[in-house]
mmCIF file of C-alpha atoms in Angstrom:
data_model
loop_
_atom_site.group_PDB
_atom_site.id
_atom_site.type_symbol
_atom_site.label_atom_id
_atom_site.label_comp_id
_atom_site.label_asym_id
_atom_site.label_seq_id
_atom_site.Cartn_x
_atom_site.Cartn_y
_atom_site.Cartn_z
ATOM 1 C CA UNK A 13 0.000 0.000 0.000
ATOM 2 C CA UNK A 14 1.393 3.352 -1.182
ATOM 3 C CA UNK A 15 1.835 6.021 1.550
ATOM 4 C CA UNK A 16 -1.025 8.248 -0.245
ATOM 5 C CA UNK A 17 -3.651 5.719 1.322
ATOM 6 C CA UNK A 18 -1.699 5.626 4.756
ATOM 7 C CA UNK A 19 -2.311 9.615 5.255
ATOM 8 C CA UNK A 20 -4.383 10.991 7.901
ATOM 9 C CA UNK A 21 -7.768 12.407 6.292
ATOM 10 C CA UNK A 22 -10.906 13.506 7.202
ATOM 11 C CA UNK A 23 -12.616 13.885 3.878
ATOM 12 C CA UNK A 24 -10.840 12.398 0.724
ATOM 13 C CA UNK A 25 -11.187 14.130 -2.484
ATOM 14 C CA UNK A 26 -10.922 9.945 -3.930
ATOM 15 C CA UNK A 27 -10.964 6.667 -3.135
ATOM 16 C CA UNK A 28 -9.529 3.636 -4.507
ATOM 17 C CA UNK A 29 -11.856 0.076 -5.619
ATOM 18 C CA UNK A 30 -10.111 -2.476 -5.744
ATOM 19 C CA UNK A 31 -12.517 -4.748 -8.034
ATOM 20 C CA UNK A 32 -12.484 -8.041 -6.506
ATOM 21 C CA UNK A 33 -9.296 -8.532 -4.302
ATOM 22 C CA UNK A 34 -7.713 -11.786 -4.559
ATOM 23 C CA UNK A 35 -8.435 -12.897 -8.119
ATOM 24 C CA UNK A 36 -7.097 -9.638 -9.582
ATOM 25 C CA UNK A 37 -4.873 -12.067 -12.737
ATOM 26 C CA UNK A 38 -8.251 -13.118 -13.666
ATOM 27 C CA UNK A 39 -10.063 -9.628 -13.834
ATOM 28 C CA UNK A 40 -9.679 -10.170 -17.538
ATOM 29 C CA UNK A 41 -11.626 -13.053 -17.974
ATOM 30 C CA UNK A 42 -14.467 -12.145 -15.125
ATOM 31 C CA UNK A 43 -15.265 -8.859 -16.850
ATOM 32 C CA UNK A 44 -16.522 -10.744 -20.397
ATOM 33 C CA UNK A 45 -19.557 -12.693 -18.425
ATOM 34 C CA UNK A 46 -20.312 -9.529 -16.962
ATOM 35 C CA UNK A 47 -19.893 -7.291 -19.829
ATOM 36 C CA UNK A 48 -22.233 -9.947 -21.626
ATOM 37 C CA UNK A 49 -24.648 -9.945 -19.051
ATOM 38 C CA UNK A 50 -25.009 -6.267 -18.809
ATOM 39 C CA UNK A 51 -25.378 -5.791 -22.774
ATOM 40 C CA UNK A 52 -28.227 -8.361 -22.340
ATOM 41 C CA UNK A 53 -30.122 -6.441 -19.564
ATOM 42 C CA UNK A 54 -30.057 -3.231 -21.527
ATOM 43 C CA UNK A 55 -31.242 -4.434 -25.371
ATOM 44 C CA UNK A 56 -33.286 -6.729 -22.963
ATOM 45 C CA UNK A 57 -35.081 -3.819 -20.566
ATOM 46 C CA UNK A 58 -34.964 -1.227 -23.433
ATOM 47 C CA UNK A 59 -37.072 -3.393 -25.800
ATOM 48 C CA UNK A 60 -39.735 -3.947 -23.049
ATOM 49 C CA UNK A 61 -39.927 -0.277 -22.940
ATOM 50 C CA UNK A 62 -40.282 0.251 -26.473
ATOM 51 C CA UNK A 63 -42.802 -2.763 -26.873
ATOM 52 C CA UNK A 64 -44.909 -1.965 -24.176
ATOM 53 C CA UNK A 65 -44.841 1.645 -25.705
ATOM 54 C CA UNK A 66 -45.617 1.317 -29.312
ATOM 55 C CA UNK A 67 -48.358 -1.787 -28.157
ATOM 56 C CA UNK A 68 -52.041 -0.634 -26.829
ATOM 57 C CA UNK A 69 -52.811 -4.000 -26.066
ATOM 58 C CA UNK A 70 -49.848 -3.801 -22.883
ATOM 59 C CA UNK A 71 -51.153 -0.775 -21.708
ATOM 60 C CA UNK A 72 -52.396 -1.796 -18.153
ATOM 61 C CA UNK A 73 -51.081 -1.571 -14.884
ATOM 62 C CA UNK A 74 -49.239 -4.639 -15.101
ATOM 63 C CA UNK A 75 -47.062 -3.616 -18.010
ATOM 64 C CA UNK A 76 -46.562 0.137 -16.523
ATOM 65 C CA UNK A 77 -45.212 -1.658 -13.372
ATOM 66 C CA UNK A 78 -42.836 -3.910 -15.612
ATOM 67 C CA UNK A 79 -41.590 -0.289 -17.350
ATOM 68 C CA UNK A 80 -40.838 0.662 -13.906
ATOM 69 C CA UNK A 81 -38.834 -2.425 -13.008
ATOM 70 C CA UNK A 82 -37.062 -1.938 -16.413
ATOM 71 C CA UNK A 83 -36.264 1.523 -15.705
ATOM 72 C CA UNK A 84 -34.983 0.802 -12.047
ATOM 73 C CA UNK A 85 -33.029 -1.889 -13.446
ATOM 74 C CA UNK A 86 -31.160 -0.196 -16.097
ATOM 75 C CA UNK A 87 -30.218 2.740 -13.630
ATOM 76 C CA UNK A 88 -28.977 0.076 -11.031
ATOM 77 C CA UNK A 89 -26.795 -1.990 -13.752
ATOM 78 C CA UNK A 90 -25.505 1.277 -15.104
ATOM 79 C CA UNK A 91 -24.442 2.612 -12.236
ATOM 80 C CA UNK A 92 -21.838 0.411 -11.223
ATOM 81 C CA UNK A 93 -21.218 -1.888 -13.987
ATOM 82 C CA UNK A 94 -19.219 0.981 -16.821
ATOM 83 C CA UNK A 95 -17.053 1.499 -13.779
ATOM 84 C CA UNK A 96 -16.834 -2.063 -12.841
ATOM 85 C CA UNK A 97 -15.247 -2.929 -16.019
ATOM 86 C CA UNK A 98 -13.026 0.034 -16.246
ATOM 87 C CA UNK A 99 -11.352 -1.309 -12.847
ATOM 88 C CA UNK A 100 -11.161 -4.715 -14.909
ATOM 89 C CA UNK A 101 -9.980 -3.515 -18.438
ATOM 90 C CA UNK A 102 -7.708 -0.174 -17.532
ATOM 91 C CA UNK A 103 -7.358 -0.370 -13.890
ATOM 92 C CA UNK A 104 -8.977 2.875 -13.542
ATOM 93 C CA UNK A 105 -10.077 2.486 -9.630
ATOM 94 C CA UNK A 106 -10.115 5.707 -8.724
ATOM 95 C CA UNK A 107 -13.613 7.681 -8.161
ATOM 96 C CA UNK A 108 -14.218 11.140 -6.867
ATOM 97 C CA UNK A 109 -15.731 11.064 -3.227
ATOM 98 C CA UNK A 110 -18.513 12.433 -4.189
ATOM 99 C CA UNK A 111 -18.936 10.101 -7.143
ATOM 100 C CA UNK A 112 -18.900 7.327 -4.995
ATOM 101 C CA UNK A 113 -21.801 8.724 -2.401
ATOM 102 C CA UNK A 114 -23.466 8.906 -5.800
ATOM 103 C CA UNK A 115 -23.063 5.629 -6.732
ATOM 104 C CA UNK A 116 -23.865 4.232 -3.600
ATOM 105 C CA UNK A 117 -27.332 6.000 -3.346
ATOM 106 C CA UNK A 118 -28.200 5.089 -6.927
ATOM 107 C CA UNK A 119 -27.877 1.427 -6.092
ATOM 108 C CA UNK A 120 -29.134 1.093 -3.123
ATOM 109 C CA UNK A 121 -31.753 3.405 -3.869
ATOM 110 C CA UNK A 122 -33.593 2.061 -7.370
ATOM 111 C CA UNK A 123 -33.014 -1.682 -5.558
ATOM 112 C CA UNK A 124 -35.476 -0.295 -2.957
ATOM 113 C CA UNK A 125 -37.145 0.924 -5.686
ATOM 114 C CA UNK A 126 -37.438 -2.692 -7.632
ATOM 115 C CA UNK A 127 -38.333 -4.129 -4.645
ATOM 116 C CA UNK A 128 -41.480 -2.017 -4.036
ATOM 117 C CA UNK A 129 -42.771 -2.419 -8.146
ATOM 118 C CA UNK A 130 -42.674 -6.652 -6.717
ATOM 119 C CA UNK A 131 -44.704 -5.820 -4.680
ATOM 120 C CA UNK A 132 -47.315 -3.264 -6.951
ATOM 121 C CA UNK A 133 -46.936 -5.788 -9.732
ATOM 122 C CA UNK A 134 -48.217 -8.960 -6.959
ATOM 123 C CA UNK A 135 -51.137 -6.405 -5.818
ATOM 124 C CA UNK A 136 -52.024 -6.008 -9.487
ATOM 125 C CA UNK A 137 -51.743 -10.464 -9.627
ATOM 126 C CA UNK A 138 -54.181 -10.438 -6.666
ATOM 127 C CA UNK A 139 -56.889 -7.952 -7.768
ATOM 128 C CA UNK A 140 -56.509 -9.335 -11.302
ATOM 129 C CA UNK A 141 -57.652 -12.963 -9.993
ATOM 130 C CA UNK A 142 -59.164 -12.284 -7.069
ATOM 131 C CA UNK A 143 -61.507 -9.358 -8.307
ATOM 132 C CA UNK A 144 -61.436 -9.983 -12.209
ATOM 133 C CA UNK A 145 -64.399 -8.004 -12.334
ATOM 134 C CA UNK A 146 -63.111 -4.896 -10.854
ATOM 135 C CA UNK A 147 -59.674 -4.948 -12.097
ATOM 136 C CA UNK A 148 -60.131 -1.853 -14.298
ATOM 137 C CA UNK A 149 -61.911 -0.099 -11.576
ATOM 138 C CA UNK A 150 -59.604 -0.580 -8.922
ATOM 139 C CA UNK A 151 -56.102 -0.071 -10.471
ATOM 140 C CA UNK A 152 -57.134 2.812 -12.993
ATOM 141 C CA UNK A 153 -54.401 5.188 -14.251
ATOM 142 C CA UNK A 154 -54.204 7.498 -11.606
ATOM 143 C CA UNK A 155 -54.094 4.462 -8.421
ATOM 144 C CA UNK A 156 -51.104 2.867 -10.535
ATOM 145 C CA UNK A 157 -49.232 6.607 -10.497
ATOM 146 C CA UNK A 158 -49.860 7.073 -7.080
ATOM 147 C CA UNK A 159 -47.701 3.797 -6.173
ATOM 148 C CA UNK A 160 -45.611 4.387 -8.518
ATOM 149 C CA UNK A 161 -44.810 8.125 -7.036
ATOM 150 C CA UNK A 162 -45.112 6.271 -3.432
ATOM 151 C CA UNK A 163 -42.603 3.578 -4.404
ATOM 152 C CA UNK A 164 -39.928 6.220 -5.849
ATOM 153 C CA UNK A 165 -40.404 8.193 -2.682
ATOM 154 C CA UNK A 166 -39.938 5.230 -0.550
ATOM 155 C CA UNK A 167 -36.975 4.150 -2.118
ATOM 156 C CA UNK A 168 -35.070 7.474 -2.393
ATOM 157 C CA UNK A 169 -36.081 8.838 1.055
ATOM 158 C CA UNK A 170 -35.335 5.476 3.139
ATOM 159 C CA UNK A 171 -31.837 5.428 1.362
ATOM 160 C CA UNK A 172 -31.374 9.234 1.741
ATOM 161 C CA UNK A 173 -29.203 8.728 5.069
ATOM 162 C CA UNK A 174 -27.126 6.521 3.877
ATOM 163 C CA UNK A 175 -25.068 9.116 1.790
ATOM 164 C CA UNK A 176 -25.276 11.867 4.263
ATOM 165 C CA UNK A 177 -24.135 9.812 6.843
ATOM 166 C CA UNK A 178 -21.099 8.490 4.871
ATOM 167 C CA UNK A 179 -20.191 12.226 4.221
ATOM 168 C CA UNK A 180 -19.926 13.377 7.795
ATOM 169 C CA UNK A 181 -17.437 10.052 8.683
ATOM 170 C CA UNK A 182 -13.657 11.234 8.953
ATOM 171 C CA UNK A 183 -11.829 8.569 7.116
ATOM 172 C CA UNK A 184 -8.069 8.275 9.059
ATOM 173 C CA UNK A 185 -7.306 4.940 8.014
ATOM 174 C CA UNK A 186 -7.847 4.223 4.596
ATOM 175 C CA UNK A 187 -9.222 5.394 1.056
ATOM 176 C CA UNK A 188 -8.753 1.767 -0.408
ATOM 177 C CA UNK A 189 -12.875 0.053 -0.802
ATOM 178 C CA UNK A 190 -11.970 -3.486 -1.192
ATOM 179 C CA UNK A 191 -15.376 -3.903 -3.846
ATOM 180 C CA UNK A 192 -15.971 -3.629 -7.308
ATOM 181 C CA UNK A 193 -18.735 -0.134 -6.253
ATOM 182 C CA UNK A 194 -19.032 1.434 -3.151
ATOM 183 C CA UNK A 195 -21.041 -0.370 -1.262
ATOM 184 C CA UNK A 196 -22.477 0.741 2.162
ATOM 185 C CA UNK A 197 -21.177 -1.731 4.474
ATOM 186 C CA UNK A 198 -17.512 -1.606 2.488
ATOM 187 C CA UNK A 199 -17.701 2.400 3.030
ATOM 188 C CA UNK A 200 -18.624 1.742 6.495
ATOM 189 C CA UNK A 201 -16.301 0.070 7.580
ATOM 190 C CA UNK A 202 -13.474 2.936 6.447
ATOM 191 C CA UNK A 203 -14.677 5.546 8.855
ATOM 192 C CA UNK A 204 -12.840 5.676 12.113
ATOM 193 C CA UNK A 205 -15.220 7.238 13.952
ATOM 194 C CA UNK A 206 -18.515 5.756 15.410
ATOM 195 C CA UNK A 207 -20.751 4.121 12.643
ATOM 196 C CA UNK A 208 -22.698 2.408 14.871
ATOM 197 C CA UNK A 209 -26.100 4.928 13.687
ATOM 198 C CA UNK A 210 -25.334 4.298 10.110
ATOM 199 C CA UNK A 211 -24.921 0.222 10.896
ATOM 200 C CA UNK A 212 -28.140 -0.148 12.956
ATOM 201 C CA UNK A 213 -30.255 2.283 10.245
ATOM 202 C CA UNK A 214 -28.784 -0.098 7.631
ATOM 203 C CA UNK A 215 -30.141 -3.027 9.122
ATOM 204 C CA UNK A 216 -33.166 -1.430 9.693
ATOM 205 C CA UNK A 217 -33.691 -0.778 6.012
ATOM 206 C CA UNK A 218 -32.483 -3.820 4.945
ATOM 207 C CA UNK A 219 -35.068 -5.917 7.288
ATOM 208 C CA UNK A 220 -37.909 -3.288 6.569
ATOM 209 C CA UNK A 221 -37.387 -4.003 2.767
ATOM 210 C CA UNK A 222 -36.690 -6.975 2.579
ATOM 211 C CA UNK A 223 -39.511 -7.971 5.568
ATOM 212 C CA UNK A 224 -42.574 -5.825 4.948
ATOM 213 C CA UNK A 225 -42.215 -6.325 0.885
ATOM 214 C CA UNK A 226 -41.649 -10.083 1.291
ATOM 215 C CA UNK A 227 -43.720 -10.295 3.767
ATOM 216 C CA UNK A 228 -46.441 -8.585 1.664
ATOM 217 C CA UNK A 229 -45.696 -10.466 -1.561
ATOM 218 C CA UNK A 230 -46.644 -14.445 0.384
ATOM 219 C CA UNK A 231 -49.973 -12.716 1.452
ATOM 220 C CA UNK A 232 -50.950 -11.866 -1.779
ATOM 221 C CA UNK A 233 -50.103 -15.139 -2.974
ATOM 222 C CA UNK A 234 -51.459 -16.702 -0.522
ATOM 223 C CA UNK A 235 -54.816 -15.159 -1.265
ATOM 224 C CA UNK A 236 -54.404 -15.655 -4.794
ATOM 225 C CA UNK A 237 -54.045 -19.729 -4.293
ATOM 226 C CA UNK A 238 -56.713 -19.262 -2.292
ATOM 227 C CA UNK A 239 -58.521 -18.161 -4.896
ATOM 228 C CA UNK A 240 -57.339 -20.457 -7.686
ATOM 229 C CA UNK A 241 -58.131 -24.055 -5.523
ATOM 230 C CA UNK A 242 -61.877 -22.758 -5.866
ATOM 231 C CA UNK A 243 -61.622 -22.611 -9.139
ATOM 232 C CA UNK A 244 -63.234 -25.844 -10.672
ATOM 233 C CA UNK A 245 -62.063 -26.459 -13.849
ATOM 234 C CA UNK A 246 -58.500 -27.659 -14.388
ATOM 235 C CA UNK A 247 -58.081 -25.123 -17.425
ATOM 236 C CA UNK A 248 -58.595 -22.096 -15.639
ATOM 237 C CA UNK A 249 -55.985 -23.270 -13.150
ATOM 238 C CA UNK A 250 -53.329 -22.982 -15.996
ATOM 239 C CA UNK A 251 -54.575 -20.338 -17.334
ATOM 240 C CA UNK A 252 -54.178 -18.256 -13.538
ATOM 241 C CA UNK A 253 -50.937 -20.341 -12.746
ATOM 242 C CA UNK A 254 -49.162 -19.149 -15.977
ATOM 243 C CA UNK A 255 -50.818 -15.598 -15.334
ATOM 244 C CA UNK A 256 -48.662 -15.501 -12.279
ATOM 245 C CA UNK A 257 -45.946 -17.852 -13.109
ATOM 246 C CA UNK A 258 -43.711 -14.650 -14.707
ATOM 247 C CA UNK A 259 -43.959 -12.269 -11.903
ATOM 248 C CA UNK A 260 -43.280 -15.235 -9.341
ATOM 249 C CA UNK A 261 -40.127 -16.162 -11.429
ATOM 250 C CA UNK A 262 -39.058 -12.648 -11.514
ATOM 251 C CA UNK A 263 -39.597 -12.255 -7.267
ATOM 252 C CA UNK A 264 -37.614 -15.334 -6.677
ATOM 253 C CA UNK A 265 -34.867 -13.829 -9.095
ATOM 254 C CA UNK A 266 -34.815 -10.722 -7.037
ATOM 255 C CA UNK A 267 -34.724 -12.342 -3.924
ATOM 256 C CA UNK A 268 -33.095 -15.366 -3.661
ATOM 257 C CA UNK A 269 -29.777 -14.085 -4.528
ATOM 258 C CA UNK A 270 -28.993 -11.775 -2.036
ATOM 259 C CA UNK A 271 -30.502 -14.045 0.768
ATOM 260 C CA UNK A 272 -27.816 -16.288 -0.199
ATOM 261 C CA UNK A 273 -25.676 -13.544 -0.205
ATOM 262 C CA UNK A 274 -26.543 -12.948 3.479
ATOM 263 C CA UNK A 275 -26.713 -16.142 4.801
ATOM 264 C CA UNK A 276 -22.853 -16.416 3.562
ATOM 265 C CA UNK A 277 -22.041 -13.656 5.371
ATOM 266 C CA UNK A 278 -23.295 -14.459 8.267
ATOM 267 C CA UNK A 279 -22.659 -18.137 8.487
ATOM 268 C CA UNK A 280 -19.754 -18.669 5.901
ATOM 269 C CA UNK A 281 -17.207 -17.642 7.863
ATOM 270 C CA UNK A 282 -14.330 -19.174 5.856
ATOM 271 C CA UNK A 283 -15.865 -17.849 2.666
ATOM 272 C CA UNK A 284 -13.101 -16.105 0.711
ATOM 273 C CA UNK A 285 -14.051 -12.503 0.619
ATOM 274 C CA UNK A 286 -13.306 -12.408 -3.300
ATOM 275 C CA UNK A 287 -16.548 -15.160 -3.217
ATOM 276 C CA UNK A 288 -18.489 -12.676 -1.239
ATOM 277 C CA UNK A 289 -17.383 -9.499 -3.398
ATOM 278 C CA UNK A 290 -18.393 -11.857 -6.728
ATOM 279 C CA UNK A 291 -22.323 -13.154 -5.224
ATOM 280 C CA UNK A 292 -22.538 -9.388 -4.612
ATOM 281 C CA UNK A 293 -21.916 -8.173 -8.138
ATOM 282 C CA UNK A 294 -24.420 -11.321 -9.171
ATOM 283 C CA UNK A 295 -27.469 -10.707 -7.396
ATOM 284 C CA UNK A 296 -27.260 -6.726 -8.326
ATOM 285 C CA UNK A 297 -26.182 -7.388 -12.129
ATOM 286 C CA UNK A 298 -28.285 -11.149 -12.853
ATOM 287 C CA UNK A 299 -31.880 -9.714 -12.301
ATOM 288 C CA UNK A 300 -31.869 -7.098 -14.524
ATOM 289 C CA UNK A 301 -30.987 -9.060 -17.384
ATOM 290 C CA UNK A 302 -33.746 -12.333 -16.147
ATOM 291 C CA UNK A 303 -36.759 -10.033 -15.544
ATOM 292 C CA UNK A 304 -36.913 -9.086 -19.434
ATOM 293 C CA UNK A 305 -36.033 -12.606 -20.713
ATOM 294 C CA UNK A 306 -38.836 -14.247 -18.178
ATOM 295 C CA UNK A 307 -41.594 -11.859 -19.586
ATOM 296 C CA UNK A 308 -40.628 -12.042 -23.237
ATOM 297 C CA UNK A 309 -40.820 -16.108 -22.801
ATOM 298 C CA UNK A 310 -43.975 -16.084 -21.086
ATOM 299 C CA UNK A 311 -45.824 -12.821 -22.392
ATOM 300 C CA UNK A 312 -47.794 -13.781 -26.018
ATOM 301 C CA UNK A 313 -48.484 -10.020 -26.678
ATOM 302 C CA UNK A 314 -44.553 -9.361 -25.947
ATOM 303 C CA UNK A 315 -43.456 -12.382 -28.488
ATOM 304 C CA UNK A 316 -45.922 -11.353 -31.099
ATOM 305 C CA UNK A 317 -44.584 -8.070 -30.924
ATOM 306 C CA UNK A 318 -41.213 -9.501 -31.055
ATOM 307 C CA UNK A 319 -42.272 -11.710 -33.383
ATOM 308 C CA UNK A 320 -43.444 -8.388 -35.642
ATOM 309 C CA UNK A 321 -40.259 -6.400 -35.659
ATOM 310 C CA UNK A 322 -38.207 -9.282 -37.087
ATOM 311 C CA UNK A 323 -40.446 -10.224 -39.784
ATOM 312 C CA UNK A 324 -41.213 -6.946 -40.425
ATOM 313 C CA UNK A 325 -36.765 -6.025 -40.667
ATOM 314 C CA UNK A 326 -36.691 -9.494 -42.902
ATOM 315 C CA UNK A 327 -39.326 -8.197 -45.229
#
């Protein structure tokens, strides 16, 4: 370590990332997965928003909550991944102090975000099958702009301390963030002064997300198998099941990943930390690029549309 990052500091105008410490001979080769999944997410969430744009028939509150996930996702990929692979292919790890607060409420922020639109999209699930007839009535324009204004405000309020926080820390030790982005805990853990406010308020957001919207998502299911077991005919159980079967797909996409993520953490104790650095980059960067691919597989008006475009380019 160079004696630049052993100097006394209370606010540093940079800090360093180090990518993923440990495996740094094989940066090379990590970057092309990730450079392929990233390119994926973005053809992949930017032709859901032009579909669902230039198609009446997706115009419902269902496909507005998908353009929000797509949105959300594209700002959280982008705002970590062009830097990620700029530590990989120039060993450029710099970034300004201020860039890095930036990039740190941008993800953390818009994943709050994606969380909530699970949730909006399983509400829409469970008054589609559960109140069919009222659908319409119940989630009209205005109702699906109110969560969507509620969600954005939830996300970029709850996060909003994070940041401020992380400015007021002196930081005596060390400007070196052993991550590929600055990440709250990594950031955290710099300060040398008390962080024990911006630890427990961490948690706290991280349970009340995770919790409440998890928590929220099984009781909508559970209401909507509920309602599918009276159904009677066999048919109609398909037909609900694959209604569903996307949106389910895309929650345990969103979800499952950083549970394992935190179950390492707090159980795999001889986990390498380069594992832990590489699960983190995963369950951030992998979603964005499913939630697209899961919808155009199991959304006829999306395929058709698909479908459209090429034939149409061929002809």
């Amino acid at each position: 370590m160079s004696d630049s990052n052993r100097t006394h500091f209370t606010n540093p105008s940079t800090f360093i990332l180090l990518g993923i410490p440990g495996v740094e001979v094989a940066h090379v080769w990590i970057s092309i997965p990730f450079c392929a999944i990233y390119v994926i997410a973005i053809l992949g969430n930017f032709t859901i928003l032009s579909i669902v744009k230039t198609e009446p028939s997706l115009h419902g509150p269902m496909y507005y909550f998908l353009c929000m996930l797509a949105i959300t996702d594209l700002v959280v990929s982008t705002s970590f991944v062009p830097k990620m692979l700029s530590i990989f292919w120039f060993n450029s790890r710099e970034i300004d102090f201020s860039a890095c607060l930036t990039q740190m409420y941008f993800i953390h922020g818009f994943s709050v975000m994606g969380s909530g639109i699970l949730v909006a999209m399983a509400l829409d699930r469970y008054v589609a099958i559960c109140h069919p007839l009222r659908h319409s009535s119940i989630l009209t324009k205005r109702v699906v702009a109110k969560i969507g204004l509620a969600v954005v405000l939830r996300g970029g309020m709850v996060v909003l301390p994070h940041p401020f926080l992380a400015k007021r820390w002196p930081y005596c030790r060390t400007n070196i963030i052993p991550h590929s982005y600055c990440e709250h805990i990594a950031m955290v853990k710099l300060a040398c002064a008390d962080t024990s406010v911006s630890s427990y308020y961490g948690l706290f957001v991280a349970f009340l997300v995770m919790g409440v919207d998890v928590f929220s998502i099984i009781v909508s299911y559970i209401q909507i198998l509920r309602a599918i077991f009276s159904i009677p005919t066999k048919n109609a159980w398909h037909k609900t099941f694959r209604t569903c079967g996307s949106h389910l797909c895309v929650t345990l996409a969103s979800y499952i990943p950083p549970l394992f993520s935190f179950l390492t953490h707090r159980f795999g104790h001889n986990v390498p930390q380069h594992f832990h650095i590489l699960i983190a980059n995963v369950y951030i960067l992998v979603p964005p690029m499913l939630n697209p691919i899961i919808y155009g597989v199991s959304t006829k008006q999306i395929q058709d549309r698909l479908l459209q475009l090429f034939t149409h380019k061929e002809t």
